[in-house]
PDB file of C-alpha atoms and ligand atoms in Angstrom:
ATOM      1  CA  UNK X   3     -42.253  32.241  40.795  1.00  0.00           C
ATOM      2  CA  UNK X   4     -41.888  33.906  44.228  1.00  0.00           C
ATOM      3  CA  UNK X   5     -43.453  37.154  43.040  1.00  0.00           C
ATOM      4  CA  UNK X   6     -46.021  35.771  40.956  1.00  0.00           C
ATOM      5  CA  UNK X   7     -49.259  37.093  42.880  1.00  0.00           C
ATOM      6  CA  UNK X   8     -51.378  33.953  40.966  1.00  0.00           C
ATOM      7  CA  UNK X   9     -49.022  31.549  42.705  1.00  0.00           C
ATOM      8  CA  UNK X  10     -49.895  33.079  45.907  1.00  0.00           C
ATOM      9  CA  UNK X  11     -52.971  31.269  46.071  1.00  0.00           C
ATOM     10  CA  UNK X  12     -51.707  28.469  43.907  1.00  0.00           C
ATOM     11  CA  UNK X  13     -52.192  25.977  46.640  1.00  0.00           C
ATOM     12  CA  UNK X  14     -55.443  25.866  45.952  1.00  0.00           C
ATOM     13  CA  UNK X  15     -56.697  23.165  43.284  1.00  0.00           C
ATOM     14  CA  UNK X  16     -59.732  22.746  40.695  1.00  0.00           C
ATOM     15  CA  UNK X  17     -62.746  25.119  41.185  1.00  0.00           C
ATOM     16  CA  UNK X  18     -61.215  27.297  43.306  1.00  0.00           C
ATOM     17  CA  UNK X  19     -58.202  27.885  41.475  1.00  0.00           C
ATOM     18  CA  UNK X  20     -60.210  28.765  38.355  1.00  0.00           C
ATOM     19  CA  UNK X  21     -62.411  31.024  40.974  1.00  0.00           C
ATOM     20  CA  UNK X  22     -59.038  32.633  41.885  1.00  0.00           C
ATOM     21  CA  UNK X  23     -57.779  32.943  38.224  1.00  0.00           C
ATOM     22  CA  UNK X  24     -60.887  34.789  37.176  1.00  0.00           C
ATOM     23  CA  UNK X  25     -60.257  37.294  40.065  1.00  0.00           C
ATOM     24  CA  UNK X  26     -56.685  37.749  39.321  1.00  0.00           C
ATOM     25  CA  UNK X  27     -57.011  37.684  35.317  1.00  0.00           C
ATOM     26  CA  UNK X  28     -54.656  34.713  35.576  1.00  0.00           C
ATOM     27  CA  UNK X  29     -55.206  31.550  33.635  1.00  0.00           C
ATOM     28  CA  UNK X  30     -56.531  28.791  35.018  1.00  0.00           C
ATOM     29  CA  UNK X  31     -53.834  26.692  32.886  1.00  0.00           C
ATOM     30  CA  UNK X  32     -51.340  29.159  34.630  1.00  0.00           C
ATOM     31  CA  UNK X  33     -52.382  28.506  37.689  1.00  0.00           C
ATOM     32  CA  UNK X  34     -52.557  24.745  37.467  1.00  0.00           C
ATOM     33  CA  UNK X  35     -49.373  24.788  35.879  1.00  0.00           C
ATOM     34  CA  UNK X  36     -47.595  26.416  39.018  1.00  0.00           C
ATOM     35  CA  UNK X  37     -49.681  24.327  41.085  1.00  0.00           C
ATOM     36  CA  UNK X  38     -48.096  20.931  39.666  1.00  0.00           C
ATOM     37  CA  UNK X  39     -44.601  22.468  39.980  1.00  0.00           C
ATOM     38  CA  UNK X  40     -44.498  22.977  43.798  1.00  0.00           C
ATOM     39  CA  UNK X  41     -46.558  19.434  44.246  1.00  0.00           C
ATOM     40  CA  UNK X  42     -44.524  17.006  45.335  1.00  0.00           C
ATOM     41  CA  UNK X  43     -45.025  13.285  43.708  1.00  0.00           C
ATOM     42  CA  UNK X  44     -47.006  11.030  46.196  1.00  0.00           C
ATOM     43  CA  UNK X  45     -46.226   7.778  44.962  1.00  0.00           C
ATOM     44  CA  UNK X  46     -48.210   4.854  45.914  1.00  0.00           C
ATOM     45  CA  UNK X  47     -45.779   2.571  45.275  1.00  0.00           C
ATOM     46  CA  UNK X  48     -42.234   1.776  46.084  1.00  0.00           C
ATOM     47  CA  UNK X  49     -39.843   3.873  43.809  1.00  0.00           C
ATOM     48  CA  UNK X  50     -36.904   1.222  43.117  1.00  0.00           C
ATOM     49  CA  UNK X  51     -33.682   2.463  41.195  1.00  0.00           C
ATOM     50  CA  UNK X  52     -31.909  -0.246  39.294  1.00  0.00           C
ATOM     51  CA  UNK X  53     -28.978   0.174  37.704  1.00  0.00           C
ATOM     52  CA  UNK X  54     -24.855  -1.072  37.247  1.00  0.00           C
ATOM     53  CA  UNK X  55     -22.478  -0.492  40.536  1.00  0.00           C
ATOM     54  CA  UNK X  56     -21.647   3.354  40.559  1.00  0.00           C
ATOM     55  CA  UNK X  57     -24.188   4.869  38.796  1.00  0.00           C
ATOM     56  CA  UNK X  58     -25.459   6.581  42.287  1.00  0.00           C
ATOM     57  CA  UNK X  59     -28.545   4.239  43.417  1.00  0.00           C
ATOM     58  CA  UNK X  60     -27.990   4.453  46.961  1.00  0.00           C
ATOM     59  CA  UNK X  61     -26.461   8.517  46.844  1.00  0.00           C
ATOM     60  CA  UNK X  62     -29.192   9.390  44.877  1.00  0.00           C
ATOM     61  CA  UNK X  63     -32.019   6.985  46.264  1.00  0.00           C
ATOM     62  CA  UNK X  64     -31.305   8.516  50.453  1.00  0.00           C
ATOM     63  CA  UNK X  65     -31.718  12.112  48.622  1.00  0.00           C
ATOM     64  CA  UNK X  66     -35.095  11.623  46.694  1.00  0.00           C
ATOM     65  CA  UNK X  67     -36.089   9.928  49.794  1.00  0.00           C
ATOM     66  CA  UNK X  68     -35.594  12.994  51.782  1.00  0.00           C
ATOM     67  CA  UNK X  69     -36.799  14.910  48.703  1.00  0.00           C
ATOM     68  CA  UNK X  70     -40.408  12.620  49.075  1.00  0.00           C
ATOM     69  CA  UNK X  71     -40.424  12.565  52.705  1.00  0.00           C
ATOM     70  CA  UNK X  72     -40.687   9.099  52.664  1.00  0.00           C
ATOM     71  CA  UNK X  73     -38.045   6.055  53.798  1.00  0.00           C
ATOM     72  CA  UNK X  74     -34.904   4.846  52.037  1.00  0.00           C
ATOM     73  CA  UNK X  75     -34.168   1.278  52.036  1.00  0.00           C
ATOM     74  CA  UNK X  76     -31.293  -0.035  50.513  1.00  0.00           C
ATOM     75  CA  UNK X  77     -31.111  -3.783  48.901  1.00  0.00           C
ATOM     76  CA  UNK X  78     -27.392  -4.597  49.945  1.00  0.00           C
ATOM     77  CA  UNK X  79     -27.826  -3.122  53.125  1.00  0.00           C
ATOM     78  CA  UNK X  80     -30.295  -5.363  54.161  1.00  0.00           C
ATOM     79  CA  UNK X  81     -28.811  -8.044  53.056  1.00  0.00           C
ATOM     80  CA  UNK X  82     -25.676  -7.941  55.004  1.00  0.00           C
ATOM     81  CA  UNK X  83     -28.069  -7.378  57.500  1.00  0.00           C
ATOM     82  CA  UNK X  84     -29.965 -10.174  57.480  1.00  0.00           C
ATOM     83  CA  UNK X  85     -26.714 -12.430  56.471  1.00  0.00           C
ATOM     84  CA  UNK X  86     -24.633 -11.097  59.553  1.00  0.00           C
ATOM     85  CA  UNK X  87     -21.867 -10.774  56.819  1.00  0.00           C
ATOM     86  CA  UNK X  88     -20.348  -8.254  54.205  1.00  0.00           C
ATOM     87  CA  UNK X  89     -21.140  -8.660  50.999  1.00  0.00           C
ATOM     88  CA  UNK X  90     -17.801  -9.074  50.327  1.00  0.00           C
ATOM     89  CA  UNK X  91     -18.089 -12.022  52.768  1.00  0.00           C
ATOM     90  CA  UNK X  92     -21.262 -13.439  51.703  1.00  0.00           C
ATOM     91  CA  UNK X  93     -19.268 -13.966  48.015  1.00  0.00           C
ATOM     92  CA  UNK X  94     -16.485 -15.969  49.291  1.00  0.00           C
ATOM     93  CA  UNK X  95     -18.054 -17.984  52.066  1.00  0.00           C
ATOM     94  CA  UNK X  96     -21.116 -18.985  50.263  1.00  0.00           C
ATOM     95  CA  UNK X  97     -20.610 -17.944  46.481  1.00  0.00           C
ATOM     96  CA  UNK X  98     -22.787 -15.656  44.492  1.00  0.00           C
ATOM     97  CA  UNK X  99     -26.068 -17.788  43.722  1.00  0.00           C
ATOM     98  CA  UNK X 100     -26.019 -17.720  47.148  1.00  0.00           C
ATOM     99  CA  UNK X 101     -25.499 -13.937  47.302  1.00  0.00           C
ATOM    100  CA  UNK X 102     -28.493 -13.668  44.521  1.00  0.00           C
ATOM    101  CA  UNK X 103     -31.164 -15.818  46.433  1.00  0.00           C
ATOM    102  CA  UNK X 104     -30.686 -13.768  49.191  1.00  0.00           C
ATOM    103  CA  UNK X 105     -31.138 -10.950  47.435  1.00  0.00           C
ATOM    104  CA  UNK X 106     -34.369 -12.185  45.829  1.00  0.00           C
ATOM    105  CA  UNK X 107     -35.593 -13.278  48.851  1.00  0.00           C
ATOM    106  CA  UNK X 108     -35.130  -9.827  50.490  1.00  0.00           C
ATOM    107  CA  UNK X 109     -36.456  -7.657  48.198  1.00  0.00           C
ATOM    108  CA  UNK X 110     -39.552  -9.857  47.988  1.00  0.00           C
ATOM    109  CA  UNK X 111     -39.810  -8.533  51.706  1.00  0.00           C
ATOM    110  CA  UNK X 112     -39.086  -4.873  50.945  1.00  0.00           C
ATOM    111  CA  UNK X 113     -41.514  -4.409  48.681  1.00  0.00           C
ATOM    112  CA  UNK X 114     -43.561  -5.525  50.742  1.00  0.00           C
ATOM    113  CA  UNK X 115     -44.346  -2.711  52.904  1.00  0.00           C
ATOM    114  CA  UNK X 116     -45.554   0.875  52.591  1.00  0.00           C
ATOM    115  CA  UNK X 117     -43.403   2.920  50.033  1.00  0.00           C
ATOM    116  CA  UNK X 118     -40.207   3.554  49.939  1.00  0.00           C
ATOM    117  CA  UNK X 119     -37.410   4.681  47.807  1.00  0.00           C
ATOM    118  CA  UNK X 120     -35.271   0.931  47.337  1.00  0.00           C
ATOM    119  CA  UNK X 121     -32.471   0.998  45.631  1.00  0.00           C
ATOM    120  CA  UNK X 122     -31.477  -2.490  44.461  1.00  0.00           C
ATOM    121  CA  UNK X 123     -27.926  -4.101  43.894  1.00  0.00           C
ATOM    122  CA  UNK X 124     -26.615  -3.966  40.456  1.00  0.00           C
ATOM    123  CA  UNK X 125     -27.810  -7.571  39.677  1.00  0.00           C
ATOM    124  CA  UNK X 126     -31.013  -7.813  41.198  1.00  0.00           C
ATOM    125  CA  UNK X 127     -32.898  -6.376  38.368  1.00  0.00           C
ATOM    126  CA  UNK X 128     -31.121  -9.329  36.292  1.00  0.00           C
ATOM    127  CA  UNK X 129     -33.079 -11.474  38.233  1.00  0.00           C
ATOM    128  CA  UNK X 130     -35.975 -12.424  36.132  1.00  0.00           C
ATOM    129  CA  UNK X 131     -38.047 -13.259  39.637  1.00  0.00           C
ATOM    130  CA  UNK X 132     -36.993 -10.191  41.528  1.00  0.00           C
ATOM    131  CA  UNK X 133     -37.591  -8.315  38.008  1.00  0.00           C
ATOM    132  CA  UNK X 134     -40.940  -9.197  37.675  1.00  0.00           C
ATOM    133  CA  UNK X 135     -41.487  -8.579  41.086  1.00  0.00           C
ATOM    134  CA  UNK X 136     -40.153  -5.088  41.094  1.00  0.00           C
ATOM    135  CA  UNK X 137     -42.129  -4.354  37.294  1.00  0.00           C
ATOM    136  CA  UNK X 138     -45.593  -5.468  39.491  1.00  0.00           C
ATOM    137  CA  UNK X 139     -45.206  -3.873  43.269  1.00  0.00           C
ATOM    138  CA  UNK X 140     -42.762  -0.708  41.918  1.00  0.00           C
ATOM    139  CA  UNK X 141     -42.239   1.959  40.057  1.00  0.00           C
ATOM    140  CA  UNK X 142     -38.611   1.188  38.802  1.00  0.00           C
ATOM    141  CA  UNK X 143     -36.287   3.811  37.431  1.00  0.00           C
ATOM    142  CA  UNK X 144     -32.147   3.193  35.345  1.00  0.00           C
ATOM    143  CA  UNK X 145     -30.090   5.338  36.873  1.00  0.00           C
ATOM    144  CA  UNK X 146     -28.202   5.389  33.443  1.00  0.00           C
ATOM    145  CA  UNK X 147     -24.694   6.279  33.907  1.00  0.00           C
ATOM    146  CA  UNK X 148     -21.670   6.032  31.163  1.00  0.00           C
ATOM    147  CA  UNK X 149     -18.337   3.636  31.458  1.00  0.00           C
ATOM    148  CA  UNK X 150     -16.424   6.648  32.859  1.00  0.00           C
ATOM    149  CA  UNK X 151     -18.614   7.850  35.138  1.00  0.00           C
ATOM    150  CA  UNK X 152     -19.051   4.285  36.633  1.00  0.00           C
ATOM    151  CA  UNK X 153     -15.332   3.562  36.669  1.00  0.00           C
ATOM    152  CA  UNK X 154     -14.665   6.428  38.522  1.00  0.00           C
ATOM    153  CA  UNK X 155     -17.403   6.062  41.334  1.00  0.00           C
ATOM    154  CA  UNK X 156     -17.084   2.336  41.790  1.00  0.00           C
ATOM    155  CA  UNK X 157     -12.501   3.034  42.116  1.00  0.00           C
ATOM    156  CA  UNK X 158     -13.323   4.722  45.489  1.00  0.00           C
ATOM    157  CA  UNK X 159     -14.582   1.674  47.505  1.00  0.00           C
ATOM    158  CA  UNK X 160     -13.083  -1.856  47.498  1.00  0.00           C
ATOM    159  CA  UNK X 161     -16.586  -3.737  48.239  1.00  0.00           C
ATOM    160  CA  UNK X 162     -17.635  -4.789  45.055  1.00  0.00           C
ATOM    161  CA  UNK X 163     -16.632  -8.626  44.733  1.00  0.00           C
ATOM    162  CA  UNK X 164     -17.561  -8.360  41.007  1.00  0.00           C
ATOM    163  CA  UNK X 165     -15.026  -6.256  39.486  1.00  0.00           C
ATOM    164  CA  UNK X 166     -11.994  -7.887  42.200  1.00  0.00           C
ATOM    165  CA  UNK X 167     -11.727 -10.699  39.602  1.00  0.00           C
ATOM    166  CA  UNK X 168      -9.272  -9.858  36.256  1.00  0.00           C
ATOM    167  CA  UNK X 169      -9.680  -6.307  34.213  1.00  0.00           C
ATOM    168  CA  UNK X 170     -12.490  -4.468  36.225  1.00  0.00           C
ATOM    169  CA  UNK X 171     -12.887  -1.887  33.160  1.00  0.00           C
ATOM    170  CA  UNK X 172     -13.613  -4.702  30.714  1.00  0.00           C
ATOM    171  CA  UNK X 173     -16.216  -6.310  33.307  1.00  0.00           C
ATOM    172  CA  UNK X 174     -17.763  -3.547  33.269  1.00  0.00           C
ATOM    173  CA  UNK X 175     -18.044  -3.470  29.635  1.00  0.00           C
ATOM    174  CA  UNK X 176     -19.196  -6.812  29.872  1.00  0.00           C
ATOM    175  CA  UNK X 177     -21.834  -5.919  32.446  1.00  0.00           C
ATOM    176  CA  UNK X 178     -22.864  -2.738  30.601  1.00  0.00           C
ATOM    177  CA  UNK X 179     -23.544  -4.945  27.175  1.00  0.00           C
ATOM    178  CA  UNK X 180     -25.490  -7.003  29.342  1.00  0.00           C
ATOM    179  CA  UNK X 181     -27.334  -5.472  31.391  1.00  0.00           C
ATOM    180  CA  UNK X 182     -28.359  -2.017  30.007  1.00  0.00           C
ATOM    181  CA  UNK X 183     -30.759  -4.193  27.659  1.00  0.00           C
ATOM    182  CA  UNK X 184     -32.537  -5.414  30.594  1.00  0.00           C
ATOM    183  CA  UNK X 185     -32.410  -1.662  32.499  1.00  0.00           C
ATOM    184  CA  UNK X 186     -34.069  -0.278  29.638  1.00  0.00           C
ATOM    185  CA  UNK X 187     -36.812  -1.844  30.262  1.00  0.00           C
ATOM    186  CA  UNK X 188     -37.472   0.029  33.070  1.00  0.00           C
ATOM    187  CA  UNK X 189     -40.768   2.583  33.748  1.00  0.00           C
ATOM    188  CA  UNK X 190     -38.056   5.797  33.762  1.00  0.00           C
ATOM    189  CA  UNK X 191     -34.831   5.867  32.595  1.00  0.00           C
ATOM    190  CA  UNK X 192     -32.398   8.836  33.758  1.00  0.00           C
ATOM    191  CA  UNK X 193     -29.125  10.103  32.971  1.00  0.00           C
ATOM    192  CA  UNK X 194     -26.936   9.786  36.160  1.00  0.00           C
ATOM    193  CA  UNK X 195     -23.950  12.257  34.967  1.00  0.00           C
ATOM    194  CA  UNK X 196     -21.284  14.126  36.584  1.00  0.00           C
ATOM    195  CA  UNK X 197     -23.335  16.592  37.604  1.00  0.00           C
ATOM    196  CA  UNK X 198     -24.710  17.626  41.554  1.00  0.00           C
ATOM    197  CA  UNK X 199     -26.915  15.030  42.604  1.00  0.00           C
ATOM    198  CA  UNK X 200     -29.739  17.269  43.271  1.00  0.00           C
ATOM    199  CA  UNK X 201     -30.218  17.869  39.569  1.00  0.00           C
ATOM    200  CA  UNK X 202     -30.616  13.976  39.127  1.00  0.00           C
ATOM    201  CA  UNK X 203     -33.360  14.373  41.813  1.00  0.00           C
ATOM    202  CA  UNK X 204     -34.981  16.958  40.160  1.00  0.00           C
ATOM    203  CA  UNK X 205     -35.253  14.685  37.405  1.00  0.00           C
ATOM    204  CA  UNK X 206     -36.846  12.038  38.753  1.00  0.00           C
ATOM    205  CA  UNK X 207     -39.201  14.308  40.552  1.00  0.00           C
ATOM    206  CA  UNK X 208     -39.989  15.824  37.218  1.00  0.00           C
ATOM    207  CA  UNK X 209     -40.529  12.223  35.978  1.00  0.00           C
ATOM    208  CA  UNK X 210     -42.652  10.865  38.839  1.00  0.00           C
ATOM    209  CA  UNK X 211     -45.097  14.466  38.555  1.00  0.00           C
ATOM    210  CA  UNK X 212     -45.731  13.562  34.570  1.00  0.00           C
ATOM    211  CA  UNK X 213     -46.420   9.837  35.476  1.00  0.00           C
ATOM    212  CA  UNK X 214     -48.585  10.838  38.189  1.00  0.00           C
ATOM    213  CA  UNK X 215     -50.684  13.614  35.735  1.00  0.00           C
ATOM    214  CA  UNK X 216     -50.499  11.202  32.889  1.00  0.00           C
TER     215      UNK X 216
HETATM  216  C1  S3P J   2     -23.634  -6.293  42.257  1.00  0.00           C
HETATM  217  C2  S3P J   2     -23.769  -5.004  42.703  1.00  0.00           C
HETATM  218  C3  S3P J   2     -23.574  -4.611  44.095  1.00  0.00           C
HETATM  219  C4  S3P J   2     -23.837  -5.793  45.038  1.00  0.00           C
HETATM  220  C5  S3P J   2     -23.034  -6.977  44.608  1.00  0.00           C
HETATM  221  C6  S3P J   2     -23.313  -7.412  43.180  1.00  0.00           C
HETATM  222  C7  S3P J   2     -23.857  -6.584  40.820  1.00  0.00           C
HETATM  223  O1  S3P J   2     -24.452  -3.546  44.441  1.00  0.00           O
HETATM  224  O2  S3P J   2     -25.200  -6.115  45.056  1.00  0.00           O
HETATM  225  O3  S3P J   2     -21.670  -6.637  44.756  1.00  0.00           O
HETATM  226  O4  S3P J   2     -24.095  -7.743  40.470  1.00  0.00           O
HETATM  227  O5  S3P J   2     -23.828  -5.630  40.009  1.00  0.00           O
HETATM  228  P1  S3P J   2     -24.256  -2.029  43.917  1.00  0.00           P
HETATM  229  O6  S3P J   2     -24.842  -1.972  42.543  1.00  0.00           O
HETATM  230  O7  S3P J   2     -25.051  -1.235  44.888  1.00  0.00           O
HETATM  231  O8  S3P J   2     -22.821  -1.729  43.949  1.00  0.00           O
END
């Protein structure tokens, strides 16, 4: 792309662009096309990424922020915050319903604000409040991510209070059944795999560009 002389001048939109294509013989689709590509999204509402524990919400979510240049915000975070307490902590003190109106309560106030890349806690989406919420103020994106993958991510920490009680393979089976009903009803839905995070990113960039030109 680097030595295409058309994308020289490719910052350039609409008229001039097409002025600039009929000097260079380039297309004007050409032209627009390499135009979109170095774009960034601008999204005018708060990107939130939903999806079970592991599949890379918050990893992923503090890297597209970055990618945007915009903030990352993240659910959980802000409610141990505002709790004083672990989540961990929050669980055994006060049980989860009280965990989940927290939750609803704060990411009523996150989305709130300007946007932001939020990633939400596995079960907030499950809330059909917060889920509403989040359909109406954001645009909300699966991070879709396989058993595996999932058991593998969420083995490194110890904070999940969920998967501390009995098999924590066959909760998640439990949670994937369902859950990833509900997830798919999301705007995007991508494929969190194995792979470097960056080429998730790229993804959802892609994904946010075609929404925004659709
Ligand atoms: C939960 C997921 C956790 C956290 C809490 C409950 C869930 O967040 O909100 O332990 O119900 O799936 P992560 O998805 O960020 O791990």
């Amino acid at each position: 792309m680097g030595s295409c002389v058309d994308c020289v001048l490719s910052s350039h939109y609409g008229a001039h662009a097409a002025i600039v294509a009929a000097h260079t013989g380039a297309t004007y689709q050409h032209l627009v096309m390499h135009v979109n590509e170095n774009e960034l999204p601008r999204p005018d509402r708060t990107i939130a990424l939903v999806g079970l524990m592991g599949a890379g919400k918050s990893t992923i979510g503090r890297r597209l922020a970055a990618r945007l240049d915009i903030p990352f915000v993240d659910a959980d975070t802000e409610i141990e915050a505002a709790a004083g307490s672990t989540i961990p902590e929050i669980f055994e003190r006060h049980g989860e319903a009280a965990f989940r109106d927290g939750e609803r309560r704060v990411i009523a106030r996150l989305l709130r604000g300007k946007p932001k890349v939020l990633a939400t806690g596995g079960g907030a989406f499950m809330n059909a409040d917060t889920r509403q919420r989040l359909k109406t103020r954001a645009i909300t994106i699966w991070l879709r991510a396989d058993l595996n993958l999932l058991m593998t991510r969420v083995s490194k920490r110890d904070n999940r209070p969920l998967l501390k009680q009995g098999d924590p393979r066959a909760t998640m089976e439990r949670l994937i059944a369902e859950r990833y009903p509900v997830y798919a009803t999301a705007d995007i839905v991508i494929d969190s795999n194995e792979g470097p995070h960056e080429a998730v990113v790229d993804r959802i960039v892609e994904s946010l560009r075609e929404r925004e030109a659709a």
